[in-house]
């Protein structure tokens, strides 16, 4: 119905802001319209971005099926560490918005692309905003490049103004326009609670049970905030399903969250038998783009997890926050994709009216170290003046620049260092990990460094089934070492290789076979990057100290020491931290000094992936970052010091 309108506006304007209701076919139909209209001719590619990996993969698969083509040929997808495209034949390429920024580093003007579609732009992910700023710059050089900003809920006028290159009052010279498209979704009845619920997890489980017992056939999608909550609800509903077996319709309960292995994520798209009701317990990964067949009932707990970076403390954590009205609308819309449905909101209508219209853009609540590094690599030296759709605070930008300067990626003038800074920008990893790998040759442990980096990309190497926790913990202790999590992950990988990558061996030792195979693929890609830089692969041959020193080279900014109060405190900012329960150091004797990979914020601030270090290394390896001596000596700026711990 809107095909001709879309194609006409794209011929006339450089940018089309498309506001399409849920079910309007934004994700699946528009790419095909563009291909059929010839935007993929003469070797050009139509690029479509999605904020999440699973959406990029599933939408690409769906369009390939609709067109009867093999995935990876005419229709392909590219996500971090996984490229399923053909350089010659792919005409529609789905990717994450982070991958698009990587493409820009290889091809700054995106010369092989004719159209870029930024889908689900209302989510305002970090790389969506960066992509918008970069694409606006490219349009000044490439008048032929077309951009489509698509979303179900979007502040359309704001983006139309952002992309409009017309600086006069004559609207006929506008380069950006807005088109609103009606959806094909079915009506959804929205139910609110009469009073606030004391515990939304309990309320979600109870709501699923009540739907199963009282409402007609139809699958259920329940939104929770994170993996822990999904797994808790999963255990309770599996027990409930067992008790209900033999009494009418069966219940199949499936989880869906970002750290779930890909093959388990895909289970939610499988069709169930006639006498089986599917219940999907999901994080906001299922909020947009993907359509799960059969969903008629949605349960919205009213909360989601957001990344939140504090420029003052330097802590980048995850917090549970109320959803926005835009997110609530998207969640409810999942119930009306295939037939009329019901959405149960576990909060009152009064509370809904108090919710913010939209979530704070990720750009304004993220650590910007990686983003700044990539912008610098693209030739944008003055990142503070870069044209972002929603500018981050100067404090956050300065913190990101400070990190890059400390890691040696930028010099005194804010320019990328050669070769370290340029190579760090080329790595599809955070700057700390990239530095660890790039300096590993000095310690003779490149082989081990890329293994550790690859293993850290897979978050769920150890399985811990609810009914086999004791056995799983015992198996984990076989690999655990006093040095901490990084060397433990190295041991797991080495044992996996020495046991011929056996899936049976993984099962016996409660290890994630698919995750280990993925880490193997990632490691191969990192190895290829090192060969590209002509850096030799060296092994430490069992010298653990050299590996630990190499880890400190990347993570000296993430150092903490044990405090008499019973917690850890970061050295630079004196923030209180705790050991995450999944760490191998959680149940061992106290280690005075550690470095960590990341912080998880869940009630308390937890350190994940920790390594025990010698405090002297901090000053030896990062004298520009740490001062040496007691606080009094440092305050007095004495030249000679007598004590041996950094502060």
Coordinates of C-alpha atoms in Angstrom, one line a residue:
X1 CA 0.0 0.0 0.0
X2 CA 2.8 2.4 0.9
X3 CA 5.4 1.0 -1.4
X4 CA 5.1 3.7 -4.1
X5 CA 5.1 6.5 -1.4
X6 CA 8.3 5.2 0.1
X7 CA 10.1 4.8 -3.2
X8 CA 9.0 8.2 -4.4
X9 CA 10.1 10.0 -1.3
X10 CA 13.5 8.2 -1.4
X11 CA 14.0 9.4 -5.0
X12 CA 13.1 13.0 -3.9
X13 CA 14.8 13.2 -0.5
X14 CA 18.1 12.1 0.9
X15 CA 16.6 11.0 4.2
X16 CA 13.3 9.4 5.0
X17 CA 12.1 9.2 8.6
X18 CA 9.6 6.3 8.6
X19 CA 7.2 6.0 11.5
X20 CA 5.6 2.6 11.1
X21 CA 3.3 1.0 13.6
X22 CA 4.0 -2.5 14.9
X23 CA 3.2 -5.0 12.1
X24 CA 3.6 -2.5 9.2
X25 CA 6.5 -4.6 7.7
X26 CA 9.2 -2.1 8.3
X27 CA 11.9 -4.7 9.0
X28 CA 10.9 -7.3 6.4
X29 CA 9.1 -5.5 3.5
X30 CA 11.0 -2.2 3.0
X31 CA 14.3 -4.0 2.2
X32 CA 12.5 -6.0 -0.5
X33 CA 10.8 -2.9 -1.9
X34 CA 14.2 -1.3 -2.2
X35 CA 15.7 -4.3 -3.9
X36 CA 12.9 -4.6 -6.4
X37 CA 13.1 -0.9 -7.2
X38 CA 16.7 -1.4 -8.3
X39 CA 18.6 0.1 -5.3
X40 CA 20.7 -3.1 -5.2
X41 CA 21.7 -2.9 -8.9
X42 CA 25.2 -2.1 -10.3
X43 CA 26.9 -3.8 -7.5
X44 CA 25.3 -1.7 -4.8
X45 CA 24.2 -3.1 -1.4
X46 CA 21.2 -2.2 0.7
X47 CA 22.3 -2.1 4.4
X48 CA 19.9 -2.6 7.3
X49 CA 21.0 -2.2 10.9
X50 CA 19.4 -3.7 14.0
X51 CA 20.3 -2.9 17.6
X52 CA 20.6 -6.6 18.5
X53 CA 22.4 -9.6 17.0
X54 CA 19.4 -11.9 17.3
X55 CA 17.2 -9.5 15.3
X56 CA 19.8 -9.1 12.5
X57 CA 20.0 -12.9 12.2
X58 CA 16.3 -13.7 12.4
X59 CA 15.1 -11.0 10.1
X60 CA 17.7 -11.9 7.5
X61 CA 16.6 -15.6 7.7
X62 CA 12.9 -14.6 7.3
X63 CA 13.5 -12.5 4.2
X64 CA 15.7 -15.2 2.6
X65 CA 12.9 -17.7 3.2
X66 CA 10.3 -15.3 1.7
X67 CA 12.5 -14.8 -1.4
X68 CA 13.4 -18.4 -1.7
X69 CA 17.1 -17.7 -1.6
X70 CA 19.9 -19.3 0.4
X71 CA 20.9 -17.2 3.4
X72 CA 24.4 -15.7 2.8
X73 CA 23.8 -15.2 -0.9
X74 CA 21.3 -12.5 -2.1
X75 CA 20.3 -11.9 1.6
X76 CA 23.0 -12.0 4.2
X77 CA 23.9 -10.8 7.7
X78 CA 27.1 -9.6 9.4
X79 CA 27.5 -9.3 13.2
X80 CA 30.6 -9.2 15.4
X81 CA 32.8 -12.2 14.8
X82 CA 30.3 -13.7 12.3
X83 CA 30.0 -12.7 8.6
X84 CA 27.4 -14.6 6.6
X85 CA 27.5 -12.6 3.3
X86 CA 29.0 -13.0 -0.2
X87 CA 31.0 -10.1 -1.5
X88 CA 29.7 -10.7 -5.1
X89 CA 26.1 -11.7 -4.7
X90 CA 24.8 -10.2 -1.4
X91 CA 22.4 -7.3 -2.2
X92 CA 20.6 -7.0 1.2
X93 CA 22.9 -7.0 4.2
X94 CA 21.6 -7.0 7.7
X95 CA 24.0 -6.0 10.5
X96 CA 24.2 -4.6 14.0
X97 CA 24.7 -0.9 14.2
X98 CA 28.1 -1.6 15.8
X99 CA 29.1 -3.5 12.7
X100 CA 28.1 -0.6 10.5
X101 CA 30.6 1.6 12.4
X102 CA 33.3 -1.1 11.7
X103 CA 32.2 -0.9 8.0
X104 CA 32.8 2.8 8.1
X105 CA 36.3 2.3 9.3
X106 CA 37.0 0.1 6.2
X107 CA 35.0 2.3 3.8
X108 CA 34.5 5.8 5.2
X109 CA 32.1 6.9 2.5
X110 CA 30.2 3.6 2.4
X111 CA 30.7 3.6 -1.4
X112 CA 29.3 0.1 -1.9
X113 CA 26.0 1.0 -0.2
X114 CA 23.1 2.8 -2.0
X115 CA 20.7 2.8 1.0
X116 CA 21.2 2.5 4.7
X117 CA 18.2 1.6 6.8
X118 CA 18.5 2.2 10.6
X119 CA 15.8 0.0 12.0
X120 CA 14.4 0.3 15.5
X121 CA 16.0 3.7 15.9
X122 CA 13.8 4.6 18.9
X123 CA 16.0 2.3 21.0
X124 CA 18.7 5.0 20.6
X125 CA 21.5 2.5 21.2
X126 CA 25.0 4.0 21.4
X127 CA 26.0 2.9 17.9
X128 CA 22.7 4.0 16.4
X129 CA 23.4 7.6 17.5
X130 CA 27.1 7.4 16.3
X131 CA 25.9 6.0 13.0
X132 CA 23.4 8.9 12.6
X133 CA 26.2 11.5 13.2
X134 CA 28.5 9.8 10.7
X135 CA 25.9 9.2 8.1
X136 CA 24.9 12.9 8.2
X137 CA 28.6 13.8 7.5
X138 CA 28.7 11.3 4.6
X139 CA 25.6 12.7 3.0
X140 CA 27.4 16.0 2.5
X141 CA 30.0 14.1 0.3
X142 CA 27.5 11.6 -1.2
X143 CA 24.3 13.1 -2.4
X144 CA 23.3 9.8 -3.9
X145 CA 23.3 7.9 -0.5
X146 CA 19.8 7.4 0.9
X147 CA 19.0 6.9 4.6
X148 CA 15.9 5.5 6.1
X149 CA 15.3 6.0 9.8
X150 CA 12.6 3.4 10.8
X151 CA 10.8 2.8 14.1
X152 CA 7.4 2.1 15.6
X153 CA 7.8 4.9 18.1
X154 CA 10.0 7.8 17.3
X155 CA 10.4 11.5 17.8
X156 CA 10.2 11.9 14.0
X157 CA 10.5 15.7 13.8
X158 CA 13.7 15.7 15.8
X159 CA 15.4 13.3 13.4
X160 CA 14.0 15.1 10.4
X161 CA 15.5 18.3 11.6
X162 CA 18.8 16.5 12.4
X163 CA 19.2 15.1 8.9
X164 CA 17.8 18.1 7.1
X165 CA 20.7 19.8 5.2
X166 CA 18.5 22.8 4.2
X167 CA 19.6 25.8 6.1
X168 CA 17.0 28.2 4.5
X169 CA 13.4 28.8 5.3
X170 CA 12.2 27.4 2.0
X171 CA 10.8 23.9 2.9
X172 CA 10.9 22.9 -0.8
X173 CA 14.6 22.6 -0.4
X174 CA 14.4 20.1 2.5
X175 CA 16.6 17.0 2.2
X176 CA 14.7 15.0 4.8
X177 CA 11.0 14.1 5.2
X178 CA 8.6 12.1 7.4
X179 CA 6.2 9.3 6.4
X180 CA 3.8 7.7 8.8
X181 CA 2.7 4.1 7.9
X182 CA -0.2 2.3 9.4
X183 CA 0.4 -1.2 10.8
X184 CA -1.3 -4.5 10.1
X185 CA -1.5 -5.4 13.7
X186 CA -4.6 -6.8 15.4
X187 CA -6.3 -5.1 18.3
X188 CA -4.7 -5.7 21.7
X189 CA -6.7 -5.4 25.0
X190 CA -4.5 -3.8 27.6
X191 CA -5.1 -4.8 31.3
X192 CA -3.6 -3.0 34.3
X193 CA -3.4 -4.1 37.9
X194 CA -5.8 -2.4 40.3
X195 CA -3.0 -1.8 42.8
X196 CA 0.9 -2.0 42.7
X197 CA 2.3 -5.5 42.8
X198 CA 4.8 -6.2 45.7
X199 CA 7.0 -8.5 43.6
X200 CA 6.8 -8.4 39.8
X201 CA 8.6 -11.8 39.5
X202 CA 6.0 -13.6 41.6
X203 CA 3.3 -11.6 39.8
X204 CA 4.7 -12.7 36.4
X205 CA 4.7 -16.4 37.3
X206 CA 1.2 -16.1 38.7
X207 CA 0.0 -14.4 35.6
X208 CA 1.4 -17.1 33.4
X209 CA -0.4 -19.8 35.5
X210 CA -3.7 -17.9 35.4
X211 CA -3.5 -17.4 31.6
X212 CA -2.8 -21.1 31.2
X213 CA -5.7 -22.2 33.4
X214 CA -8.4 -19.7 32.3
X215 CA -7.7 -18.4 28.8
X216 CA -8.0 -20.0 25.3
X217 CA -5.1 -21.5 23.4
X218 CA -2.3 -19.0 22.5
X219 CA 1.3 -18.6 23.4
X220 CA 2.6 -16.3 26.1
X221 CA 5.5 -13.8 26.0
X222 CA 6.6 -12.5 29.5
X223 CA 9.1 -9.7 29.8
X224 CA 11.5 -9.7 32.8
X225 CA 14.6 -7.6 33.4
X226 CA 17.6 -10.1 33.1
X227 CA 19.0 -13.6 32.9
X228 CA 18.7 -14.3 36.7
X229 CA 15.0 -13.4 36.8
X230 CA 14.3 -15.4 33.6
X231 CA 16.0 -18.5 35.1
X232 CA 14.2 -18.1 38.4
X233 CA 10.8 -17.9 36.7
X234 CA 11.8 -20.7 34.3
X235 CA 12.5 -23.1 37.2
X236 CA 9.2 -22.3 38.9
X237 CA 7.1 -22.6 35.7
X238 CA 8.8 -25.9 34.7
X239 CA 7.8 -27.3 38.1
X240 CA 4.3 -26.0 37.6
X241 CA 4.2 -27.6 34.1
X242 CA 5.2 -31.0 35.6
X243 CA 2.4 -30.8 38.1
X244 CA -0.1 -29.9 35.4
X245 CA 1.0 -32.8 33.1
X246 CA -1.8 -35.0 32.1
X247 CA -4.4 -32.4 32.8
X248 CA -5.3 -30.8 29.4
X249 CA -2.9 -28.5 27.4
X250 CA 0.8 -29.0 27.9
X251 CA 3.1 -26.1 28.8
X252 CA 6.5 -25.6 27.1
X253 CA 8.5 -22.9 28.9
X254 CA 11.5 -21.4 27.0
X255 CA 14.0 -18.7 28.0
X256 CA 15.3 -15.9 25.8
X257 CA 18.2 -13.5 26.8
X258 CA 21.3 -12.2 25.1
X259 CA 23.8 -14.6 26.8
X260 CA 21.8 -17.6 25.8
X261 CA 23.6 -19.8 23.2
X262 CA 22.3 -19.0 19.7
X263 CA 20.8 -22.5 19.1
X264 CA 18.7 -22.1 22.4
X265 CA 17.6 -18.6 21.4
X266 CA 16.2 -20.1 18.1
X267 CA 14.0 -22.6 20.0
X268 CA 11.5 -19.8 20.7
X269 CA 10.7 -19.5 17.0
X270 CA 9.8 -23.2 16.6
X271 CA 6.1 -24.0 16.3
X272 CA 4.5 -26.1 19.0
X273 CA 2.0 -28.9 18.6
X274 CA -1.7 -28.3 18.7
X275 CA -2.0 -29.3 22.4
X276 CA 1.0 -27.3 23.7
X277 CA 1.1 -23.7 24.9
X278 CA 4.5 -22.0 24.5
X279 CA 5.6 -19.6 27.2
X280 CA 8.6 -17.4 26.4
X281 CA 10.4 -15.7 29.3
X282 CA 12.4 -12.9 27.7
X283 CA 14.4 -9.8 28.4
X284 CA 13.8 -6.7 26.2
X285 CA 15.7 -8.6 23.5
X286 CA 12.2 -9.7 22.3
X287 CA 10.7 -6.2 22.4
X288 CA 11.4 -5.2 18.8
X289 CA 12.0 -6.5 15.3
X290 CA 11.6 -10.2 15.9
X291 CA 8.2 -11.9 15.7
X292 CA 7.7 -15.1 17.7
X293 CA 4.9 -17.1 16.1
X294 CA 1.8 -17.8 18.1
X295 CA 2.1 -15.0 20.7
X296 CA -1.3 -13.8 21.8
X297 CA -0.7 -12.9 25.4
X298 CA 2.0 -10.5 26.7
X299 CA 3.0 -9.9 30.3
X300 CA 4.9 -6.7 31.0
X301 CA 6.6 -6.5 34.4
X302 CA 7.2 -2.7 33.8
X303 CA 11.0 -2.8 34.3
X304 CA 14.1 -3.4 32.2
X305 CA 17.8 -3.3 32.6
X306 CA 19.8 -0.3 31.3
X307 CA 23.5 0.3 31.1
X308 CA 24.4 3.2 33.4
X309 CA 27.9 4.8 33.4
X310 CA 29.0 7.2 36.1
X311 CA 31.6 9.6 34.8
X312 CA 32.4 10.6 38.4
X313 CA 33.2 7.0 39.7
X314 CA 34.1 5.5 36.3
X315 CA 31.8 2.5 37.0
X316 CA 29.9 1.2 34.1
X317 CA 27.1 -1.0 35.5
X318 CA 23.6 -2.2 34.7
X319 CA 20.6 -0.9 36.7
X320 CA 17.0 -2.0 36.8
X321 CA 14.7 1.0 35.8
X322 CA 11.1 1.5 34.8
X323 CA 10.4 1.1 31.1
X324 CA 9.3 4.1 29.0
X325 CA 5.9 4.5 27.5
X326 CA 7.4 3.8 24.1
X327 CA 8.8 0.4 25.3
X328 CA 5.5 -0.5 27.0
X329 CA 3.7 0.2 23.7
X330 CA 6.2 -2.0 21.8
X331 CA 5.8 -4.8 24.3
X332 CA 2.0 -4.8 24.1
X333 CA 2.3 -4.8 20.3
X334 CA 3.9 -8.2 20.4
X335 CA 0.5 -9.6 21.3
X336 CA -1.2 -8.4 18.1
X337 CA 1.1 -9.5 15.4
X338 CA -0.9 -12.6 14.3
X339 CA -4.3 -12.2 15.8
X340 CA -6.1 -10.1 18.5
X341 CA -4.5 -10.5 21.9
X342 CA -4.2 -9.3 25.4
X343 CA -1.4 -7.4 27.2
X344 CA -1.2 -7.7 31.0
X345 CA 0.8 -4.8 32.5
X346 CA 1.8 -5.5 36.1
X347 CA 1.4 -1.9 37.2
X348 CA -1.5 0.5 37.5
X349 CA -2.7 2.9 34.7
X350 CA -1.7 5.8 36.9
X351 CA 1.9 4.5 37.1
X352 CA 1.9 4.1 33.3
X353 CA 1.0 7.7 32.8
X354 CA 3.9 8.7 35.0
X355 CA 6.5 6.8 32.9
X356 CA 8.8 8.8 30.7
X357 CA 7.9 9.1 27.0
X358 CA 11.2 7.4 26.0
X359 CA 14.3 6.0 27.6
X360 CA 17.5 8.2 28.0
X361 CA 19.6 7.5 24.9
X362 CA 22.4 5.1 25.5
X363 CA 24.9 7.7 24.3
X364 CA 24.2 9.7 27.5
X365 CA 24.6 6.8 29.9
X366 CA 27.6 4.8 28.5
X367 CA 31.3 4.6 28.8
X368 CA 32.5 6.2 25.5
X369 CA 36.1 4.9 25.3
X370 CA 35.5 2.5 22.4
X371 CA 33.2 4.9 20.6
X372 CA 35.8 7.8 20.8
X373 CA 38.6 5.4 19.6
X374 CA 36.5 4.5 16.5
X375 CA 35.6 8.2 15.8
X376 CA 39.3 9.1 16.0
X377 CA 40.1 6.3 13.6
X378 CA 37.5 7.8 11.2
X379 CA 39.4 11.1 11.2
X380 CA 37.2 12.9 13.6
X381 CA 39.8 14.5 15.9
X382 CA 37.6 17.0 17.8
X383 CA 35.1 14.4 19.2
X384 CA 33.8 17.0 21.6
X385 CA 32.3 19.0 18.7
X386 CA 31.0 15.9 16.8
X387 CA 27.3 16.3 15.8
X388 CA 25.5 13.7 17.9
X389 CA 21.7 13.5 17.8
X390 CA 21.8 13.6 21.6
X391 CA 25.1 14.9 22.9
X392 CA 26.7 13.1 25.9
X393 CA 28.0 15.1 28.9
X394 CA 31.5 16.7 28.6
X395 CA 32.5 14.7 31.8
X396 CA 31.7 11.4 30.1
X397 CA 33.7 12.4 27.0
X398 CA 36.7 13.5 29.1
X399 CA 36.6 10.2 31.0
X400 CA 36.7 8.3 27.7
X401 CA 39.6 10.4 26.5
X402 CA 41.4 9.9 29.8
X403 CA 41.1 6.1 29.4
X404 CA 42.4 6.1 25.9
X405 CA 45.3 8.4 26.9
X406 CA 46.2 6.1 29.8
X407 CA 46.1 3.0 27.5
X408 CA 48.5 4.8 25.0
X409 CA 45.9 4.9 22.2
X410 CA 46.0 8.7 21.9
X411 CA 48.9 11.1 22.4
X412 CA 49.2 14.5 24.2
X413 CA 47.5 16.2 21.3
X414 CA 44.5 13.8 21.3
X415 CA 45.6 12.1 18.1
X416 CA 45.7 8.3 17.6
X417 CA 49.2 6.9 18.3
X418 CA 51.0 4.9 15.7
X419 CA 50.9 1.9 15.5
X420 CA 49.2 1.1 18.9
X421 CA 46.2 3.4 18.7
X422 CA 45.4 2.6 15.1
X423 CA 45.6 -1.1 15.7
X424 CA 43.5 -0.9 18.8
X425 CA 40.7 0.8 16.8
X426 CA 40.9 -2.0 14.3
X427 CA 40.2 -4.7 16.9
X428 CA 36.5 -5.5 17.4
X429 CA 37.1 -5.5 21.1
X430 CA 37.0 -2.9 23.9
X431 CA 40.3 -0.9 24.2
X432 CA 41.5 -2.6 27.3
X433 CA 41.4 -6.1 25.8
X434 CA 42.9 -4.7 22.5
X435 CA 45.9 -3.3 24.4
X436 CA 46.4 -6.5 26.3
X437 CA 46.6 -8.4 23.0
X438 CA 48.8 -5.9 21.2
X439 CA 51.4 -5.7 24.0
X440 CA 51.4 -9.5 24.6
X441 CA 54.3 -10.0 22.3
X442 CA 56.5 -8.1 24.8
X443 CA 55.7 -10.8 27.4
X444 CA 55.9 -13.7 25.0
X445 CA 52.3 -14.8 25.5
X446 CA 50.3 -13.7 22.5
X447 CA 48.8 -17.2 22.1
X448 CA 47.4 -17.1 25.6
X449 CA 46.3 -13.4 25.4
X450 CA 44.0 -14.0 22.3
X451 CA 42.6 -17.2 24.0
X452 CA 41.6 -15.2 27.1
X453 CA 40.1 -12.4 25.0
X454 CA 38.1 -14.9 23.0
X455 CA 36.8 -16.7 26.1
X456 CA 35.8 -13.4 27.6
X457 CA 33.4 -12.8 24.7
X458 CA 31.3 -15.8 25.7
X459 CA 29.6 -15.1 29.0
X460 CA 28.3 -18.5 29.9
X461 CA 31.1 -21.0 29.6
X462 CA 30.1 -22.8 32.8
X463 CA 26.7 -24.5 33.0
X464 CA 25.0 -24.7 36.4
X465 CA 21.7 -26.7 36.1
X466 CA 19.4 -26.0 39.0
X467 CA 19.2 -29.7 40.0
X468 CA 22.9 -30.4 39.5
X469 CA 24.5 -27.3 41.1
X470 CA 26.8 -29.3 43.4
X471 CA 28.2 -31.5 40.6
X472 CA 28.6 -28.4 38.4
X473 CA 30.5 -26.5 41.1
X474 CA 32.7 -29.6 41.6
X475 CA 33.5 -29.8 37.9
X476 CA 34.3 -26.1 37.8
X477 CA 36.8 -26.4 40.7
X478 CA 38.8 -28.9 38.5
X479 CA 39.8 -25.9 36.2
X480 CA 40.0 -23.2 38.9
X481 CA 43.4 -21.8 39.9
X482 CA 44.5 -19.4 42.7
X483 CA 45.4 -16.8 40.0
X484 CA 41.8 -16.2 39.3
X485 CA 39.2 -16.3 36.4
X486 CA 41.4 -15.4 33.4
X487 CA 43.8 -18.3 33.9
X488 CA 40.8 -20.6 34.7
X489 CA 39.3 -19.7 31.4
X490 CA 42.6 -20.4 29.7
X491 CA 42.7 -23.8 31.4
X492 CA 39.2 -24.6 30.2
X493 CA 40.1 -23.7 26.6
X494 CA 43.3 -25.8 26.7
X495 CA 41.5 -28.8 28.1
X496 CA 38.8 -28.5 25.5
X497 CA 41.4 -28.5 22.7
X498 CA 43.3 -31.4 24.3
X499 CA 40.1 -33.4 24.5
X500 CA 39.5 -33.0 20.7
X501 CA 36.7 -30.4 21.1
X502 CA 34.4 -33.2 22.3
X503 CA 30.8 -32.2 23.1
X504 CA 30.5 -35.3 25.3
X505 CA 33.5 -34.1 27.4
X506 CA 31.8 -30.7 27.7
X507 CA 28.6 -32.3 28.9
X508 CA 30.4 -34.3 31.5
X509 CA 32.2 -31.2 32.8
X510 CA 29.2 -28.9 32.7
X511 CA 30.7 -26.7 30.0
X512 CA 28.9 -24.8 27.2
X513 CA 30.1 -26.7 24.0
X514 CA 28.5 -24.1 21.6
X515 CA 30.1 -21.3 23.5
X516 CA 33.5 -22.9 23.4
X517 CA 33.2 -23.5 19.7
X518 CA 32.3 -19.8 19.3
X519 CA 35.3 -18.8 21.3
X520 CA 37.4 -20.9 18.9
X521 CA 36.0 -19.0 15.9
X522 CA 36.6 -15.6 17.6
X523 CA 40.2 -16.7 18.5
X524 CA 40.8 -17.6 14.8
X525 CA 39.7 -14.1 13.8
X526 CA 41.9 -12.4 16.4
X527 CA 44.8 -14.5 15.1
X528 CA 44.1 -13.3 11.6
X529 CA 44.2 -9.7 12.8
X530 CA 47.6 -10.3 14.4
X531 CA 48.9 -11.7 11.2
X532 CA 47.6 -8.7 9.3
X533 CA 49.6 -6.5 11.7
X534 CA 52.6 -8.9 11.2
X535 CA 52.8 -9.6 14.9
X536 CA 54.2 -13.0 15.7
X537 CA 52.3 -15.6 17.8
X538 CA 54.3 -16.5 20.9
X539 CA 53.4 -18.9 23.7
X540 CA 54.5 -18.4 27.4
X541 CA 55.1 -22.1 27.6
X542 CA 53.6 -22.3 31.1
X543 CA 55.1 -19.1 32.5
X544 CA 52.0 -17.8 34.3
X545 CA 53.7 -14.6 35.6
X546 CA 54.2 -13.3 32.1
X547 CA 50.5 -13.8 31.3
X548 CA 49.4 -12.0 34.5
X549 CA 51.7 -9.1 33.8
X550 CA 50.2 -8.9 30.3
X551 CA 46.6 -8.8 31.8
X552 CA 47.7 -6.0 34.0
X553 CA 48.9 -4.1 30.9
X554 CA 45.3 -3.9 29.7
X555 CA 43.4 -3.7 33.0
X556 CA 45.6 -1.6 35.3
X557 CA 42.8 1.0 35.4
X558 CA 40.6 -1.8 36.9
X559 CA 42.7 -2.5 39.9
X560 CA 41.2 -2.9 43.4
X561 CA 42.6 -3.8 46.9
X562 CA 41.0 -5.5 49.8
X563 CA 39.6 -3.1 52.5
X564 CA 39.4 -4.0 56.2
X565 CA 35.6 -3.3 56.0
X566 CA 35.3 -6.7 54.2
X567 CA 34.9 -5.4 50.6
X568 CA 37.3 -4.3 47.9
X569 CA 37.9 -0.7 46.9
X570 CA 39.2 0.7 43.5
X571 CA 42.6 2.3 43.8
X572 CA 41.9 5.4 41.7
X573 CA 38.3 6.3 42.8
X574 CA 38.0 4.4 46.1
X575 CA 34.6 2.8 45.0
X576 CA 33.3 -0.1 47.0
X577 CA 33.2 -3.4 45.1
X578 CA 32.4 -7.1 45.8
X579 CA 33.5 -10.4 44.2
X580 CA 30.8 -11.8 41.9
X581 CA 29.5 -15.2 43.1
X582 CA 30.5 -16.8 39.7
X583 CA 34.2 -15.9 40.2
X584 CA 36.5 -18.7 41.2
X585 CA 37.9 -16.3 43.9
X586 CA 34.5 -16.0 45.6
X587 CA 35.0 -18.9 48.0
X588 CA 38.8 -18.7 48.4
X589 CA 40.8 -16.9 51.0
X590 CA 41.0 -13.1 50.6
X591 CA 43.4 -11.8 47.9
X592 CA 44.8 -8.4 48.8
X593 CA 45.2 -7.0 45.2
X594 CA 43.2 -7.8 42.0
X595 CA 42.3 -6.5 38.6
X596 CA 38.9 -7.2 37.0
X597 CA 37.4 -7.2 33.6
X598 CA 34.0 -5.5 34.3
X599 CA 31.5 -4.5 36.9
X600 CA 28.0 -5.7 37.2
X601 CA 25.6 -3.6 39.2
X602 CA 22.9 -5.7 40.9
X603 CA 22.1 -4.3 44.3
X604 CA 25.9 -4.1 44.9
X605 CA 28.7 -3.5 42.5
X606 CA 30.3 -6.8 41.6
X607 CA 33.6 -7.5 39.9
X608 CA 33.5 -10.1 37.2
X609 CA 36.5 -12.0 35.7
X610 CA 39.2 -11.3 38.2
X611 CA 42.9 -11.9 38.4
X612 CA 45.2 -11.8 41.5
X613 CA 48.2 -9.5 41.0
X614 CA 51.3 -8.2 42.7
X615 CA 50.8 -4.5 43.6
X616 CA 54.3 -3.7 42.4
X617 CA 53.3 -4.4 38.9
X618 CA 50.9 -1.5 38.8
X619 CA 53.7 1.0 39.2
X620 CA 56.1 -0.9 37.1
X621 CA 53.7 -1.3 34.2
X622 CA 51.7 2.0 34.5
X623 CA 53.9 4.6 36.2
X624 CA 51.9 7.3 34.3
X625 CA 48.7 6.1 35.9
X626 CA 49.7 5.3 39.5
X627 CA 52.0 7.2 41.9
X628 CA 54.3 5.3 44.1
X629 CA 54.4 5.7 47.9
X630 CA 52.1 6.6 50.8
X631 CA 49.4 9.2 50.6
X632 CA 51.4 11.6 52.7
X633 CA 54.5 11.1 50.5
X634 CA 52.5 11.6 47.4
X635 CA 50.8 14.7 48.8
X636 CA 54.2 16.2 49.7
X637 CA 55.5 15.2 46.2
X638 CA 58.6 13.6 47.7
X639 CA 61.1 12.4 45.1
X640 CA 62.2 9.4 47.1
X641 CA 59.9 6.8 48.5
X642 CA 60.4 4.1 51.0
X643 CA 57.2 2.1 50.7
X644 CA 56.4 -0.4 48.1
X645 CA 52.6 -0.1 47.3
X646 CA 50.9 2.1 44.8
X647 CA 48.0 4.2 45.8

